[in-house]
Amino acid sequence: MFTGIVEELGEVTAREVLADAERLTVRGALVTSDAAHGDSIAVNGVCLTVVDVLADGSFTADVMRETLDRSSLAAVGVGSKVNLERAAAVNSRLGGHIVQGHVDTVGEVISRTPSEHWEVVRIALPASVSRYVVEKGSITVDGVSLTVATLGTTDQGEYFEISLIPTTLAMTTLGGAQAGTPVNLEVDVIAKYVERLTRTDEGSGRQ
């Protein structure tokens, strides 16, 4: 489990194509400072398992084909900056919200509107997850726990907006995500559980 509070802006240093997967090498001195084989590290919001920890402050992780197909990691290349977060410790503060590192879908940055103290970013909201997103609720964008400021609809479909403070702009990949950039989206898992629990049980009349 993660909290969506990015600890470090890392960099992809190598990418190896395997038979049905790819192996990424990611440099991140902070997240590897206490990492070991088998640990979990979120890379742009995708929970990956550490294969090896290298002496230069990098780690390797295998990314399965399904993950590549369902996330924006397929578009990450050598030199790309990525958001990194270690799995939450039992005694840590939950600064964001409950994040599983299981990407639900990929959205796309539509526009950016600068302001004096923050920047409003509009992101396309795929219909497959729109019912789980509410104003003032939580959503994870490329591993960053954010609050939905606004929901809306255009001729092109639904969207949501987030307001990014200077710290988020400076310390995560969202600071440079221009219009057209794909971003990993994970909705609040609690909303999915509530939907499941309140769904009518067909044939029994129970709810």
Tab-separated table of C-alpha atoms in Angstrom:
chain	number	residue	atom	x	y	z
A	1	MET	CA	0.000	0.000	0.000
A	2	PHE	CA	1.091	3.565	-0.733
A	3	THR	CA	-0.091	7.033	0.249
A	4	GLY	CA	0.368	8.955	-3.000
A	5	ILE	CA	2.982	11.250	-1.459
A	6	VAL	CA	5.896	11.144	-3.918
A	7	GLU	CA	9.228	10.785	-2.153
A	8	GLU	CA	11.592	11.290	-5.028
A	9	LEU	CA	11.803	12.190	-8.691
A	10	GLY	CA	13.739	9.303	-10.213
A	11	GLU	CA	15.073	8.570	-13.695
A	12	VAL	CA	14.819	5.541	-15.945
A	13	THR	CA	18.392	4.578	-16.882
A	14	ALA	CA	17.816	1.360	-18.829
A	15	ARG	CA	15.050	-0.646	-20.437
A	16	GLU	CA	15.458	-4.285	-21.434
A	17	VAL	CA	12.899	-6.090	-23.594
A	18	LEU	CA	12.140	-9.629	-22.385
A	19	ALA	CA	9.940	-12.347	-23.895
A	20	ASP	CA	6.650	-11.169	-22.390
A	21	ALA	CA	7.790	-8.303	-20.205
A	22	GLU	CA	10.346	-5.535	-19.865
A	23	ARG	CA	12.937	-4.870	-17.174
A	24	LEU	CA	13.321	-1.278	-16.063
A	25	THR	CA	16.315	0.144	-14.262
A	26	VAL	CA	15.392	3.233	-12.276
A	27	ARG	CA	17.740	5.517	-10.364
A	28	GLY	CA	16.442	6.783	-7.019
A	29	ALA	CA	18.911	7.182	-4.169
A	30	LEU	CA	16.263	7.778	-1.508
A	31	VAL	CA	13.904	4.902	-2.311
A	32	THR	CA	16.801	2.465	-2.675
A	33	SER	CA	18.474	3.527	0.579
A	34	ASP	CA	16.661	0.765	2.480
A	35	ALA	CA	15.277	-1.306	-0.409
A	36	ALA	CA	15.838	-5.031	-0.868
A	37	HIS	CA	14.844	-7.751	-3.298
A	38	GLY	CA	11.071	-8.250	-3.205
A	39	ASP	CA	10.190	-4.808	-1.847
A	40	SER	CA	7.499	-2.711	-3.521
A	41	ILE	CA	8.170	0.678	-5.083
A	42	ALA	CA	5.557	2.704	-6.958
A	43	VAL	CA	6.810	4.075	-10.281
A	44	ASN	CA	4.430	6.698	-11.682
A	45	GLY	CA	1.771	5.083	-9.537
A	46	VAL	CA	2.434	1.504	-10.664
A	47	CYS	CA	3.403	-0.922	-7.899
A	48	LEU	CA	6.563	-2.728	-9.021
A	49	THR	CA	8.608	-5.379	-7.234
A	50	VAL	CA	12.328	-4.768	-6.767
A	51	VAL	CA	14.457	-7.425	-8.461
A	52	ASP	CA	17.909	-6.027	-7.674
A	53	VAL	CA	19.299	-3.007	-5.854
A	54	LEU	CA	22.415	-1.639	-7.559
A	55	ALA	CA	25.397	0.127	-6.052
A	56	ASP	CA	24.702	3.399	-7.875
A	57	GLY	CA	21.358	3.937	-6.146
A	58	SER	CA	19.288	2.240	-8.842
A	59	PHE	CA	16.914	-0.698	-8.768
A	60	THR	CA	15.579	-3.048	-11.413
A	61	ALA	CA	11.972	-4.192	-11.745
A	62	ASP	CA	10.145	-6.421	-14.211
A	63	VAL	CA	7.025	-4.987	-15.828
A	64	MET	CA	4.593	-7.591	-17.163
A	65	ARG	CA	2.922	-7.171	-20.561
A	66	GLU	CA	-0.482	-6.563	-18.947
A	67	THR	CA	0.960	-3.687	-16.928
A	68	LEU	CA	2.540	-2.192	-20.037
A	69	ASP	CA	-0.795	-2.476	-21.852
A	70	ARG	CA	-2.809	-0.903	-19.017
A	71	SER	CA	-0.495	1.918	-17.921
A	72	SER	CA	1.646	4.696	-19.331
A	73	LEU	CA	4.865	2.832	-18.479
A	74	ALA	CA	4.886	1.603	-22.079
A	75	ALA	CA	5.721	5.173	-23.118
A	76	VAL	CA	8.512	5.679	-20.568
A	77	GLY	CA	11.981	5.660	-22.096
A	78	VAL	CA	15.582	5.933	-20.973
A	79	GLY	CA	16.065	9.380	-19.469
A	80	SER	CA	12.407	9.789	-18.486
A	81	LYS	CA	11.692	11.225	-15.055
A	82	VAL	CA	9.362	9.129	-12.890
A	83	ASN	CA	7.598	9.596	-9.551
A	84	LEU	CA	8.849	7.201	-6.876
A	85	GLU	CA	7.341	6.144	-3.560
A	86	ARG	CA	8.224	3.293	-1.222
A	87	ALA	CA	5.447	1.190	0.269
A	88	ALA	CA	3.964	2.767	3.391
A	89	ALA	CA	5.280	1.551	6.723
A	90	VAL	CA	2.772	0.464	9.371
A	91	ASN	CA	3.826	3.327	11.639
A	92	SER	CA	3.889	6.030	8.953
A	93	ARG	CA	1.470	8.950	8.625
A	94	LEU	CA	-1.119	8.601	5.864
A	95	GLY	CA	-0.406	11.949	4.246
A	96	GLY	CA	-2.431	11.288	1.101
A	97	HIS	CA	-5.005	8.504	0.796
A	98	ILE	CA	-5.000	4.723	0.403
A	99	VAL	CA	-3.225	3.968	-2.882
A	100	GLN	CA	-2.767	0.404	-4.087
A	101	GLY	CA	-0.457	1.058	-7.018
A	102	HIS	CA	-2.934	-0.767	-9.286
A	103	VAL	CA	-3.613	1.531	-12.233
A	104	ASP	CA	-7.257	1.583	-13.340
A	105	THR	CA	-6.803	3.380	-16.639
A	106	VAL	CA	-4.757	5.965	-18.513
A	107	GLY	CA	-5.961	9.549	-18.886
A	108	GLU	CA	-4.506	12.392	-20.900
A	109	VAL	CA	-3.583	15.946	-19.933
A	110	ILE	CA	-5.898	18.311	-21.813
A	111	SER	CA	-4.671	21.713	-20.687
A	112	ARG	CA	-2.782	23.701	-18.051
A	113	THR	CA	-3.824	27.071	-16.634
A	114	PRO	CA	-1.182	28.907	-14.586
A	115	SER	CA	-2.152	31.034	-11.598
A	116	GLU	CA	-0.159	33.123	-9.158
A	117	HIS	CA	0.239	30.417	-6.508
A	118	TRP	CA	-0.787	27.180	-8.249
A	119	GLU	CA	-1.554	25.669	-11.644
A	120	VAL	CA	-4.830	24.082	-12.709
A	121	VAL	CA	-4.416	20.944	-14.821
A	122	ARG	CA	-7.345	19.466	-16.753
A	123	ILE	CA	-7.249	15.722	-17.453
A	124	ALA	CA	-9.552	13.610	-19.617
A	125	LEU	CA	-11.621	11.225	-17.496
A	126	PRO	CA	-12.310	7.878	-19.218
A	127	ALA	CA	-15.923	6.730	-18.971
A	128	SER	CA	-14.819	3.415	-17.442
A	129	VAL	CA	-13.916	5.113	-14.141
A	130	SER	CA	-15.879	8.357	-14.165
A	131	ARG	CA	-18.510	7.054	-11.725
A	132	TYR	CA	-15.844	6.659	-9.033
A	133	VAL	CA	-14.645	10.264	-9.221
A	134	VAL	CA	-16.342	13.049	-7.250
A	135	GLU	CA	-15.546	16.685	-6.543
A	136	LYS	CA	-13.331	17.066	-3.465
A	137	GLY	CA	-12.640	13.335	-3.574
A	138	SER	CA	-9.231	11.723	-3.988
A	139	ILE	CA	-7.603	10.453	-7.169
A	140	THR	CA	-4.085	9.266	-7.920
A	141	VAL	CA	-2.400	10.732	-11.003
A	142	ASP	CA	0.962	9.168	-11.898
A	143	GLY	CA	1.286	8.097	-8.272
A	144	VAL	CA	0.437	11.508	-6.806
A	145	SER	CA	-2.469	11.727	-4.359
A	146	LEU	CA	-4.596	14.694	-5.421
A	147	THR	CA	-7.975	16.255	-4.677
A	148	VAL	CA	-10.468	16.607	-7.513
A	149	ALA	CA	-11.240	20.318	-7.782
A	150	THR	CA	-13.784	20.243	-10.612
A	151	LEU	CA	-15.630	17.777	-12.816
A	152	GLY	CA	-16.993	18.695	-16.231
A	153	THR	CA	-18.021	17.565	-19.688
A	154	THR	CA	-17.180	18.785	-23.176
A	155	ASP	CA	-17.997	17.504	-26.653
A	156	GLN	CA	-14.886	15.319	-26.332
A	157	GLY	CA	-16.022	13.688	-23.091
A	158	GLU	CA	-15.652	14.055	-19.330
A	159	TYR	CA	-12.737	15.643	-17.528
A	160	PHE	CA	-11.554	16.537	-14.054
A	161	GLU	CA	-9.308	19.312	-12.839
A	162	ILE	CA	-6.650	19.335	-10.146
A	163	SER	CA	-4.803	22.277	-8.611
A	164	LEU	CA	-1.064	21.762	-8.246
A	165	ILE	CA	0.870	23.673	-5.603
A	166	PRO	CA	4.502	24.725	-6.208
A	167	THR	CA	5.870	21.744	-4.251
A	168	THR	CA	3.986	19.263	-6.466
A	169	LEU	CA	5.032	21.132	-9.605
A	170	ALA	CA	8.690	21.054	-8.563
A	171	MET	CA	8.946	17.550	-7.090
A	172	THR	CA	6.841	15.385	-9.435
A	173	THR	CA	6.540	14.684	-13.153
A	174	LEU	CA	3.232	16.556	-13.202
A	175	GLY	CA	5.184	19.801	-13.237
A	176	GLY	CA	6.210	19.125	-16.829
A	177	ALA	CA	3.252	17.103	-18.106
A	178	GLN	CA	2.055	19.125	-21.090
A	179	ALA	CA	-1.167	18.727	-23.070
A	180	GLY	CA	-1.262	15.285	-24.691
A	181	THR	CA	0.800	13.566	-21.977
A	182	PRO	CA	-0.638	10.193	-20.867
A	183	VAL	CA	-1.001	9.782	-17.106
A	184	ASN	CA	-1.825	6.777	-14.944
A	185	LEU	CA	-5.090	7.071	-13.012
A	186	GLU	CA	-6.080	5.106	-9.917
A	187	VAL	CA	-9.444	5.914	-8.371
A	188	ASP	CA	-10.209	5.641	-4.677
A	189	VAL	CA	-10.559	1.921	-3.948
A	190	ILE	CA	-13.174	2.638	-1.270
A	191	ALA	CA	-15.571	3.840	-3.981
A	192	LYS	CA	-15.220	0.521	-5.800
A	193	TYR	CA	-15.903	-1.466	-2.641
A	194	VAL	CA	-18.989	0.640	-1.881
A	195	GLU	CA	-20.303	0.038	-5.394
A	196	ARG	CA	-19.767	-3.690	-5.020
A	197	LEU	CA	-21.458	-3.853	-1.617
A	198	THR	CA	-24.493	-1.823	-2.673
A	199	ARG	CA	-25.051	-3.575	-5.996
A	200	THR	CA	-28.248	-5.589	-6.172
A	201	ASP	CA	-27.593	-9.306	-5.844
A	202	GLU	CA	-29.353	-10.668	-8.925
A	203	GLY	CA	-31.867	-13.371	-8.203
A	204	SER	CA	-31.907	-12.876	-4.445
A	205	GLY	CA	-33.564	-9.484	-4.078
A	206	ARG	CA	-30.841	-8.501	-1.625
A	207	GLN	CA	-28.831	-5.295	-1.753
